[in-house]
CSV table of C-alpha atoms in Angstrom, one decimal:
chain,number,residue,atom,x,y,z
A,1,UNK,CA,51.9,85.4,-80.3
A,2,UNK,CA,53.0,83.4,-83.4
A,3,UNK,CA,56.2,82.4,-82.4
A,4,UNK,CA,55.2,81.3,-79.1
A,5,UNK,CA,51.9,80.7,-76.4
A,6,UNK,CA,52.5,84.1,-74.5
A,7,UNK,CA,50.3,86.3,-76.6
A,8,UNK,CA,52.6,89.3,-77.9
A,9,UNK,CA,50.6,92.1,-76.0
A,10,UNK,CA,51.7,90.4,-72.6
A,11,UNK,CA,55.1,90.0,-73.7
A,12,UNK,CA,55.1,93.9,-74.4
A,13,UNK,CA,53.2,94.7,-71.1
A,14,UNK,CA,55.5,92.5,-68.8
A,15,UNK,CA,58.6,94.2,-70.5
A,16,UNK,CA,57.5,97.8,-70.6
A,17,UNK,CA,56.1,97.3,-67.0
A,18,UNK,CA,59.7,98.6,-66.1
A,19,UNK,CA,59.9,95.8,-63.0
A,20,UNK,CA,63.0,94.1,-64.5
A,21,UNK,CA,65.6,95.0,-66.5
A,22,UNK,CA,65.0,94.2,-70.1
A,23,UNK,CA,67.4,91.2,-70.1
A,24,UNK,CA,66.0,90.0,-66.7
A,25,UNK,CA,62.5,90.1,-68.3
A,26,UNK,CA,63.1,88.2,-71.3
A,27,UNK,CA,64.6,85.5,-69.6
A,28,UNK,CA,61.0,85.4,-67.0
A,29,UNK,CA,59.0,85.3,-70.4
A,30,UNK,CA,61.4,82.6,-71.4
A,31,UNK,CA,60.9,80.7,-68.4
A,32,UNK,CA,56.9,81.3,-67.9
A,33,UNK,CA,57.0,80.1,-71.7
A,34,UNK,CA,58.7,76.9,-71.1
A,35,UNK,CA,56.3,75.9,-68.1
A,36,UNK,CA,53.0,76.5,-70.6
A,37,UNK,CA,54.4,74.1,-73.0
A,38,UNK,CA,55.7,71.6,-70.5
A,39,UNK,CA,51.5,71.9,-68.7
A,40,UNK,CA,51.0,70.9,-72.6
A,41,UNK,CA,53.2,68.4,-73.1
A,42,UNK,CA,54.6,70.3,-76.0
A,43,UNK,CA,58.4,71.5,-77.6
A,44,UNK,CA,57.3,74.4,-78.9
A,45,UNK,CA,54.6,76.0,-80.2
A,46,UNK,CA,52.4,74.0,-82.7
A,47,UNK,CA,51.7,75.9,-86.0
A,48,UNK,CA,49.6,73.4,-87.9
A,49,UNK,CA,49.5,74.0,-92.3
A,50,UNK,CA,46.2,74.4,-93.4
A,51,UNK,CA,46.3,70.7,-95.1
A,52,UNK,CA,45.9,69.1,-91.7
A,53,UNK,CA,42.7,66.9,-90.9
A,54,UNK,CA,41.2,66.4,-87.9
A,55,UNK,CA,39.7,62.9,-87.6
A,56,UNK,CA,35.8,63.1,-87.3
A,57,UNK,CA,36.5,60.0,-85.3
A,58,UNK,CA,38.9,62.1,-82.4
A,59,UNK,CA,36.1,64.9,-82.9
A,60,UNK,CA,33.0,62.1,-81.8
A,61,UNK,CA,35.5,61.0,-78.8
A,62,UNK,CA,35.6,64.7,-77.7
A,63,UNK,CA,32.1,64.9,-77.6
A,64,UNK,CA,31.2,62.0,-76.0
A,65,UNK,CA,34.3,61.6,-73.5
A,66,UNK,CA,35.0,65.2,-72.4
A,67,UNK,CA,34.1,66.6,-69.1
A,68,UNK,CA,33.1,69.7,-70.8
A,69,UNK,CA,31.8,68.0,-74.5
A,70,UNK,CA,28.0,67.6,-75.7
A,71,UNK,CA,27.6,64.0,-73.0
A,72,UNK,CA,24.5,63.5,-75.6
A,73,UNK,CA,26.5,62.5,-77.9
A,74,UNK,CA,26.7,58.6,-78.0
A,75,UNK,CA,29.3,55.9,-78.4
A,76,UNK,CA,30.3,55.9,-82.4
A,77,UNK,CA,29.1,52.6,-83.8
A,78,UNK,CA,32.3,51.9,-84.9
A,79,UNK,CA,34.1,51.9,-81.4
A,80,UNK,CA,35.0,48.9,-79.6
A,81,UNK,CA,34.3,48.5,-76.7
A,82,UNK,CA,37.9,47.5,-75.7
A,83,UNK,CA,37.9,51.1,-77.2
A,84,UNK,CA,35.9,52.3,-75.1
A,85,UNK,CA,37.0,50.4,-72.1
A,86,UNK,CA,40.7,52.1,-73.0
A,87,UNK,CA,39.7,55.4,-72.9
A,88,UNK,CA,37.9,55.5,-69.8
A,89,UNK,CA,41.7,54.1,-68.1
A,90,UNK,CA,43.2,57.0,-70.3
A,91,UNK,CA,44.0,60.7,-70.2
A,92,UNK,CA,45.6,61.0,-73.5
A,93,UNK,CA,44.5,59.6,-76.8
A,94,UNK,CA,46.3,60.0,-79.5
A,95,UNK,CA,46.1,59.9,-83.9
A,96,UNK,CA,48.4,59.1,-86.2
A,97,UNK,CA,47.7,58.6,-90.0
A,98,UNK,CA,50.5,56.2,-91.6
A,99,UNK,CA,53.5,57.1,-93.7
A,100,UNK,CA,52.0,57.1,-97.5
A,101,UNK,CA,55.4,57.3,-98.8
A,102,UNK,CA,56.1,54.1,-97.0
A,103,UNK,CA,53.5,52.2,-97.7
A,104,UNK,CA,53.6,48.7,-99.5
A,105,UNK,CA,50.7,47.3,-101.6
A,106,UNK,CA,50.5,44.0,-103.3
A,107,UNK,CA,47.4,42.1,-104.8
A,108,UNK,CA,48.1,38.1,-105.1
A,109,UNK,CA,44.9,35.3,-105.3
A,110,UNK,CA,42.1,36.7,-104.4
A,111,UNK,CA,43.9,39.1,-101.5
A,112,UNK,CA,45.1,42.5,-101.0
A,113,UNK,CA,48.1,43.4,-98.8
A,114,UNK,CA,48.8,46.8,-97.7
A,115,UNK,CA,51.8,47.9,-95.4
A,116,UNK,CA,51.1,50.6,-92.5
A,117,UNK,CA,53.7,52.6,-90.9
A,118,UNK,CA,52.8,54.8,-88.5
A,119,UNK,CA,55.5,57.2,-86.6
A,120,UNK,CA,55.1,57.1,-83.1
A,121,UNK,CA,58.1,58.9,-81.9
A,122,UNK,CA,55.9,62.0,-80.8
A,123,UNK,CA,54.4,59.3,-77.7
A,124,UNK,CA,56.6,60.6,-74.8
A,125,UNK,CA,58.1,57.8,-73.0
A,126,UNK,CA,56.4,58.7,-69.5
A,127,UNK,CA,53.3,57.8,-71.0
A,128,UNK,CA,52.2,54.4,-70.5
A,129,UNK,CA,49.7,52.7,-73.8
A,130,UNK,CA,46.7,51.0,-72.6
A,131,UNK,CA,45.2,50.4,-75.6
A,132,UNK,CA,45.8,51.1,-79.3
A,133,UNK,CA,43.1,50.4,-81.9
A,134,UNK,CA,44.0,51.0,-86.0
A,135,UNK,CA,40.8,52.1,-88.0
A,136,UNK,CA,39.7,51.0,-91.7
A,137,UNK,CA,37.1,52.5,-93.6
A,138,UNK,CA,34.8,50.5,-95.8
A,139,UNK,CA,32.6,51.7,-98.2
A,140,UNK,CA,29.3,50.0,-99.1
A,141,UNK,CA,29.8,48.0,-102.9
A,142,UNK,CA,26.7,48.7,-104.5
A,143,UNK,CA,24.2,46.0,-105.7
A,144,UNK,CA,25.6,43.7,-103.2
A,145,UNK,CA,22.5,43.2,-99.9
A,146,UNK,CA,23.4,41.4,-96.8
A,147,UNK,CA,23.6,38.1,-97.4
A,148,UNK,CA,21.4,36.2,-94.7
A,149,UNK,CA,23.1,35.0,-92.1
A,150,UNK,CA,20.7,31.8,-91.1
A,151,UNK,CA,22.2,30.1,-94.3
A,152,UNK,CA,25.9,31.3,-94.1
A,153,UNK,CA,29.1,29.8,-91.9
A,154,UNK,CA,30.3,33.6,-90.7
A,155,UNK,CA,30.4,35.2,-87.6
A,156,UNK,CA,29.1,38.5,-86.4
A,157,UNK,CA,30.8,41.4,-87.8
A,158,UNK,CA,31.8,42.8,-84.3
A,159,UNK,CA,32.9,39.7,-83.5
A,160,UNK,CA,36.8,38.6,-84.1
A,161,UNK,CA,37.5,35.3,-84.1
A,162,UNK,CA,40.5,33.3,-86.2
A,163,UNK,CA,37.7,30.9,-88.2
A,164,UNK,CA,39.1,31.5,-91.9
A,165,UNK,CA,36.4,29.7,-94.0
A,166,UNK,CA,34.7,31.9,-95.9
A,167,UNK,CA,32.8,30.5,-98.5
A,168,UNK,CA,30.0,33.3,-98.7
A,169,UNK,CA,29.2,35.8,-101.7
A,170,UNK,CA,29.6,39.8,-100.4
A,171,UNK,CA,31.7,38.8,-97.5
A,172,UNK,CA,35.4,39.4,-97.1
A,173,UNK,CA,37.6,38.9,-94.2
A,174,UNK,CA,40.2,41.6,-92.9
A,175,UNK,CA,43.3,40.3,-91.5
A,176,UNK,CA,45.5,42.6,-89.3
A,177,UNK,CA,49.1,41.3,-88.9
A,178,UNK,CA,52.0,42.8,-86.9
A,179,UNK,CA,55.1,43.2,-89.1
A,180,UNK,CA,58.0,42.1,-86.8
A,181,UNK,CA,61.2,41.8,-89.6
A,182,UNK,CA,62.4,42.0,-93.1
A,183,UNK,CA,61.2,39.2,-95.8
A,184,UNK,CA,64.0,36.6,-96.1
A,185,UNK,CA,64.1,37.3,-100.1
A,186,UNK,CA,63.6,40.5,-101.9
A,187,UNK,CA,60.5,39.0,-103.0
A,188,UNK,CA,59.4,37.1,-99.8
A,189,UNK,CA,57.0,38.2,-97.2
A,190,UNK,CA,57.5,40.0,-94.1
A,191,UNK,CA,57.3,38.1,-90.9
A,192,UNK,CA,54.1,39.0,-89.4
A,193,UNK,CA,51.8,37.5,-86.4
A,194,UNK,CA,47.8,38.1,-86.5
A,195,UNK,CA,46.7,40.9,-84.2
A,196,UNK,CA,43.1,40.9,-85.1
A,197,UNK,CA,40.8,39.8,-87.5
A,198,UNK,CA,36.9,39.8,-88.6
A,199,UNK,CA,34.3,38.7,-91.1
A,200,UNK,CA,32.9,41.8,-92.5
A,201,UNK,CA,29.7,42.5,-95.7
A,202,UNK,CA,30.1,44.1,-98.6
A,203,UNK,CA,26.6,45.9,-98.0
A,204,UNK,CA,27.3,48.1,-95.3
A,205,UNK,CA,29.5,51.1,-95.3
A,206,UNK,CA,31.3,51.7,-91.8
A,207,UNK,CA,34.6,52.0,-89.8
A,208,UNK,CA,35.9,48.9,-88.4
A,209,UNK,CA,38.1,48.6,-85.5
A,210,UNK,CA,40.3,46.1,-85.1
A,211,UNK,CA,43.0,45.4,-81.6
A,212,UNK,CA,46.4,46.3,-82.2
A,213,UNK,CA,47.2,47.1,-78.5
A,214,UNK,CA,49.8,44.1,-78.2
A,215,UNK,CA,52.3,45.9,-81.1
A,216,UNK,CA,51.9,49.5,-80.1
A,217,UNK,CA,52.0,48.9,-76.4
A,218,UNK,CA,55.7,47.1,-77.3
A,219,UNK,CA,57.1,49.2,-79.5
A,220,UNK,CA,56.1,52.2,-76.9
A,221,UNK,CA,57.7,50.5,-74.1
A,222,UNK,CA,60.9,49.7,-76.6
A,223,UNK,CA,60.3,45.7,-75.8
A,224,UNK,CA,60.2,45.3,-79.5
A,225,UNK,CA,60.9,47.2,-82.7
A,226,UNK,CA,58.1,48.9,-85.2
A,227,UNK,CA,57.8,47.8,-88.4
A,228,UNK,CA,54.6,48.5,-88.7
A,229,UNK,CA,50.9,46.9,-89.8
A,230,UNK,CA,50.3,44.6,-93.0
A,231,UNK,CA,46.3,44.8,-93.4
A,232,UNK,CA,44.8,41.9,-95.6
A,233,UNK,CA,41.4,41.6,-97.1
A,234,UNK,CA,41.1,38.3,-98.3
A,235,UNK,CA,38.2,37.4,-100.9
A,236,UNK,CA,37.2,33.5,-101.5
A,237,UNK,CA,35.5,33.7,-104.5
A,238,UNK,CA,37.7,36.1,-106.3
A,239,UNK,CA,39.1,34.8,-109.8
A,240,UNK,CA,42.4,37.0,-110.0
A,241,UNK,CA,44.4,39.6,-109.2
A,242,UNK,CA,42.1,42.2,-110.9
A,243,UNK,CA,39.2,40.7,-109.1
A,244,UNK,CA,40.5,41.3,-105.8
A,245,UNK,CA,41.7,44.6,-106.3
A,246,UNK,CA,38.2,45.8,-107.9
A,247,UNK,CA,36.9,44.1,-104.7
A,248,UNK,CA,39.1,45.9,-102.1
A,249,UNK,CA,39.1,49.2,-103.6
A,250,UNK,CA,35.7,49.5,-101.0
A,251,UNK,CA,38.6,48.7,-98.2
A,252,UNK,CA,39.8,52.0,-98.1
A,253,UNK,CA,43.8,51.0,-96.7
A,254,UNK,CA,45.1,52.7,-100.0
A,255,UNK,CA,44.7,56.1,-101.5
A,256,UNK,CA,46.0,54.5,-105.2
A,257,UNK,CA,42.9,51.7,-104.4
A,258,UNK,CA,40.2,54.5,-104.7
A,259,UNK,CA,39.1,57.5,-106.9
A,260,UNK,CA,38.1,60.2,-104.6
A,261,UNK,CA,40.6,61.7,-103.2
A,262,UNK,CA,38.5,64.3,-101.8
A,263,UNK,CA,37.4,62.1,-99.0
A,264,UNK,CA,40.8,60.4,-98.4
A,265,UNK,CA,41.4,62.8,-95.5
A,266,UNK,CA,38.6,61.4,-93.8
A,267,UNK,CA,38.5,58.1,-94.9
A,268,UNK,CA,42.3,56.8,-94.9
A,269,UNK,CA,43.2,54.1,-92.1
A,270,UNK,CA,43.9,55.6,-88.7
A,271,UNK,CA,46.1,54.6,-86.0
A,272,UNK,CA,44.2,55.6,-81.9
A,273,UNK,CA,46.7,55.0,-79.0
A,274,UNK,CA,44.9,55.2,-75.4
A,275,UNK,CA,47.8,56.7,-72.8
A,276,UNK,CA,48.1,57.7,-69.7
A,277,UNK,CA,50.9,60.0,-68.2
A,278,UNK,CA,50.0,59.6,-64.7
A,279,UNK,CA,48.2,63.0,-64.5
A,280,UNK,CA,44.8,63.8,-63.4
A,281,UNK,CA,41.9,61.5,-64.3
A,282,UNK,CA,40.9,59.8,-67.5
A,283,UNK,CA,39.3,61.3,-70.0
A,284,UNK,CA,36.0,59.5,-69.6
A,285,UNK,CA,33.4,62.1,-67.8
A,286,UNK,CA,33.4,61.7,-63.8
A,287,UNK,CA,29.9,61.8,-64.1
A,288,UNK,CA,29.7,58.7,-66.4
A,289,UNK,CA,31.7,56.6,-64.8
A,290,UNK,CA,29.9,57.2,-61.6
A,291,UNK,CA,26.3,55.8,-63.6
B,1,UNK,CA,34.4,108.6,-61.6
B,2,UNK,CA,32.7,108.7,-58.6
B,3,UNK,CA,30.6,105.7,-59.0
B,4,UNK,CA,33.6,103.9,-60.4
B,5,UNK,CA,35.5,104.9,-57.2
B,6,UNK,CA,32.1,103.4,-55.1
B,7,UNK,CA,32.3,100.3,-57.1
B,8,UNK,CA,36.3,100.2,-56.8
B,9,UNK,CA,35.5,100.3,-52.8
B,10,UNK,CA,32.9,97.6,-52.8
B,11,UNK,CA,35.1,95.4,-54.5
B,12,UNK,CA,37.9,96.0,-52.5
B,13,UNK,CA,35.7,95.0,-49.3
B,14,UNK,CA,34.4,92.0,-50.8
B,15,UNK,CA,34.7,89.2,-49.0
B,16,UNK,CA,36.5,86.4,-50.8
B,17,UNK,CA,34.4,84.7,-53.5
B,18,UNK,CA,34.7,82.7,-56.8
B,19,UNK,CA,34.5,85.3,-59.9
B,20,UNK,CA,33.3,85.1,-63.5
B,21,UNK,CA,36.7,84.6,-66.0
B,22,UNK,CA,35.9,83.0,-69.6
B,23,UNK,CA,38.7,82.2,-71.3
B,24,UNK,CA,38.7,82.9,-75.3
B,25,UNK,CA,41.4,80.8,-76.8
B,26,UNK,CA,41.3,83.2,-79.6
B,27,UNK,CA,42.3,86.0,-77.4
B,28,UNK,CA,45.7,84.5,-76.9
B,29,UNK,CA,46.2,83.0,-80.3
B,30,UNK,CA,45.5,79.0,-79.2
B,31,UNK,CA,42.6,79.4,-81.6
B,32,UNK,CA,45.1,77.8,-84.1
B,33,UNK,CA,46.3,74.8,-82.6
B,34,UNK,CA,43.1,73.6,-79.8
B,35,UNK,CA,40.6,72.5,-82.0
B,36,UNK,CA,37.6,72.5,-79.3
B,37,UNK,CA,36.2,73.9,-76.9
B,38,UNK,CA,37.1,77.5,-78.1
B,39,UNK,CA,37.6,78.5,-74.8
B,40,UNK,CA,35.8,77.7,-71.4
B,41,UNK,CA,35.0,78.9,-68.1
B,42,UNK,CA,37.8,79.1,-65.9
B,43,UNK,CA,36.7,81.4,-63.0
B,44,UNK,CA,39.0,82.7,-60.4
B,45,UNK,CA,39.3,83.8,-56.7
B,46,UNK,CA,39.2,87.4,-55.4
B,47,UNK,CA,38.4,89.0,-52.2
B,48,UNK,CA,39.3,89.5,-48.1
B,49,UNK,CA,39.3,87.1,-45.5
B,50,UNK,CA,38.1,89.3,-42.6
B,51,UNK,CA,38.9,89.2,-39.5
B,52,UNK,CA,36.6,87.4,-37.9
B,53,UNK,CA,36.6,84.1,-40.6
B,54,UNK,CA,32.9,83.3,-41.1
B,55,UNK,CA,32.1,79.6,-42.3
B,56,UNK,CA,31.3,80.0,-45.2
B,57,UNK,CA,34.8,81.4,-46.3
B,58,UNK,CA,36.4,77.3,-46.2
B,59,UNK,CA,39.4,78.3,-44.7
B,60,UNK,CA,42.0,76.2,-42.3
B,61,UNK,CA,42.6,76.2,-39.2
B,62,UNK,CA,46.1,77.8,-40.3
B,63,UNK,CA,44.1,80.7,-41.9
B,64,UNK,CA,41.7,81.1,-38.9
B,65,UNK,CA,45.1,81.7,-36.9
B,66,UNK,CA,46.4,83.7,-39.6
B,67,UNK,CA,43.8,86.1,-39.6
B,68,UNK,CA,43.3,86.5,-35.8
B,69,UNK,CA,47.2,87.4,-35.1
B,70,UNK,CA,46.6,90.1,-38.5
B,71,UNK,CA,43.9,91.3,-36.3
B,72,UNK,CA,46.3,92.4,-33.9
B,73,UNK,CA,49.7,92.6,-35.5
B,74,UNK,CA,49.2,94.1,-39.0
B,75,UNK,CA,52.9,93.5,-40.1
B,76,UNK,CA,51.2,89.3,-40.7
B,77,UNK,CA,49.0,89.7,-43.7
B,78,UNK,CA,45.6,87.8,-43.8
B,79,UNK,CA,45.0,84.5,-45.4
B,80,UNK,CA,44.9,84.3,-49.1
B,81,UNK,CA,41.6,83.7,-51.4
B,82,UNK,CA,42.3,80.9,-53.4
B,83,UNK,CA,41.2,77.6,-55.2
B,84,UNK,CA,40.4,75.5,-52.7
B,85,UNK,CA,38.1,73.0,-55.4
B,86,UNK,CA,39.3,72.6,-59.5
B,87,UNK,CA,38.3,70.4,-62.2
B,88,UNK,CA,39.6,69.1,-65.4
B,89,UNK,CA,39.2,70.0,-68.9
B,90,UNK,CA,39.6,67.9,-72.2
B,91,UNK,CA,41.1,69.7,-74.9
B,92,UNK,CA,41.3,68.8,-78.8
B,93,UNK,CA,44.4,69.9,-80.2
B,94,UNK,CA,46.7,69.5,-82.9
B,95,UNK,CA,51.1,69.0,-81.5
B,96,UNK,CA,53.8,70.4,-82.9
B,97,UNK,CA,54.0,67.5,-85.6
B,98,UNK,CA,50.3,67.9,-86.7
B,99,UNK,CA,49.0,64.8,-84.8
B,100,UNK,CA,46.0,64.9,-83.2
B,101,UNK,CA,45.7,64.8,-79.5
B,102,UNK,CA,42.4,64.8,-77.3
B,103,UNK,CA,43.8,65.1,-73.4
B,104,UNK,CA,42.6,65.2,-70.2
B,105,UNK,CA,43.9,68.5,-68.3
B,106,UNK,CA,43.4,68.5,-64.5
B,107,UNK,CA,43.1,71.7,-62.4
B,108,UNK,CA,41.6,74.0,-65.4
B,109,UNK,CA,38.6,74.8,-63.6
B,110,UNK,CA,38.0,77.0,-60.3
B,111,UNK,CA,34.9,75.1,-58.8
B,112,UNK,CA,35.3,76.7,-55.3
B,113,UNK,CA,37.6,79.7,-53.4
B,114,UNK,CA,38.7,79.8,-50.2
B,115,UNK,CA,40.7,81.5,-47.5
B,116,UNK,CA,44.1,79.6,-46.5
């Protein structure tokens, strides 16, 4: 059964059965082979290396959306709810970590930039994006508490909104942009338009979310070309550029920005596209949606 | 042998009915690629639609037909047992480039059997 999903003993007990010629029967398992992958949506048969991660994050969204998962299981704190709207419209979701050997990061006044490529030529083109969100993981920086929020100018941290004046201590701002061409110079900037953005503290550890349907759901559709994500975290009361990257290194968009690289398999930024391919039902359980 | 044979005979007389089938994805080697469930309950149809079709047997008016001209011309087999009700199943699985995919499959499940 390595080479493909028709487990070897059936192979052997179809052809021995002596129905069909041997020829005849090989081309039936051929056939019968080619309709299991096509029910899976798959070219051939996968045969994942030992170095590949499942993201906890797909794991909790099997729990809690699966018709047959553990339904106690409760929405991850991190999920938006445009998140969770988009997967109860979807009966595919997808993840894709980025290309590391394509990435692009550059420290300048009190900001870190990092370049996201993720390869979404594996999305088959019958299947149409409802929602995409792209993941970042942010550690807690110790010895830094919540600042409190009667005195301070921010919003919520769940909240997006575009207001850019950050003037408080233990608060940064992430910045998701939409790269849509080349810098003009070798040493320019890419062209970019905001996707997303939020007002986030140092003190707590968590995934954020942030909306990137807009880009994804183009460059699925082929209305536009993918060049992938810049990700900005922007500090206000940084001195320099060693400031900022000794800042963002709890912004985990880089595997050069932090030390342990035993939990960059699990921590690294992810990509989560929300499909549908016109099959079945979502993946949201029946029984919730009726509630 | 003999109380196999019996039990071979009962079998064969039961009426159509939803059966017991768990599928183990390790069984068939899928072990490797779907991540969870390890396998699930799939279930699956066996059994006779007698001649006469009682209610409880969910058949159509086709197979009601069907089964009274069998009664009297044998060369027209009866009406089949089959899934008359499925359900989906989500799988976790990894694709042939590694990625990650949690889908939504529909008709996985045999909820109810019938004769048609």
């Amino acid at each position: 059964g390595a080479a493909g999903l028709i487990p070897e003993v059936g192979r052997r007990k179809y052809s021995e059965s002596g129905k069909q010629s041997p020829e005849q029967s090989e081309n039936f398992l051929n056939e019968f082979e080619l309709r299991l992958l096509n029910m899976f949506g798959l070219k051939r048969r996968p045969n994942p290396s030992r170095q590949a991660v499942v993201p906890q994050y797909m794991v909790d969204l099997y729990r809690m959306h699966s018709v047959n998962g553990d339904h106690s299981t409760k929405r991850p704190r991190s999920m938006g709810r445009h998140a969770e709207r988009a997967a109860s419209k979807a009966n595919t979701i997808r993840s894709f970590h980025h290309e590391e050997s394509m990435e692009a990061l550059a420290s300048l006044k009190g900001r870190t930039t990092q370049q996201f490529f993720f390869n979404l030529t594996s999305i088959p083109g019958e299947e149409l994006i409802t929602s995409a969100e792209l993941r970042v993981y942010r550690d807690q920086v110790l010895g830094v508490t919540a600042a409190p929020t009667s005195n301070t100018s921010y919003n919520s941290s769940n909240s997006s909104n575009t207001n850019t004046s950050t003037s408080v201590g233990g608060i940064h701002r992430i910045n998701v942009y939409e790269v849509f061409g080349a810098p003009a110079s070798p040493r320019g900037e890419p062209l970019t338009r905001l996707l997303d953005t939020r007002l986030v503290q140092d003190s707590l550890s968590r995934w954020e979310s942030f909306d990137v349907s807009p880009a994804v759901s183009q460059w699925s559709s082929g209305g536009s070309h993918n060049h992938g994500f810049m990700v900005e975290v922007f500090h206000p009361d940084t001195q320099g550029v060693e400031d900022a990257q000794r800042q963002s290194r709890h912004v985990r968009v880089s595997r050069s920005l932090h030390e342990d690289q035993d939990s960059w398999p699990q921590a690294r930024p992810l990509l989560v596209t929300y499909s549908h391919d016109g099959r079945g039902n979502a993946v949201l359980h029946r029984d919730k949606r009726q509630a | 042998a003999g109380h196999r044979k019996q039990r071979r005979k009962h079998q064969h007389k039961a009426n159509c009915h939803r059966h017991e089938l768990d599928v183990d994805f390790s069984e068939v080697g899928w072990n490797e690629w779907i991540v969870a469930p390890p396998g699930y309950h799939a279930f699956y149809c066996h059994g006779v639609c007698p001649f006469p079709l009682a209610d409880h047997l969910n058949s159509t008016n086709h197979a009601i037909v069907q089964t009274l001209v069998n009664s009297v011309n044998s060369n027209i087999p009866r009406a089949c047992c089959v899934p008359t009700e499925l359900s989906p199943i989500s799988l976790l699985y990894l694709d042939e480039y590694e990625k990650v995919i949690l889908k939504n499959y529909q008709d996985m499940i045999v909820e109810g059997c019938g004769c048609r």
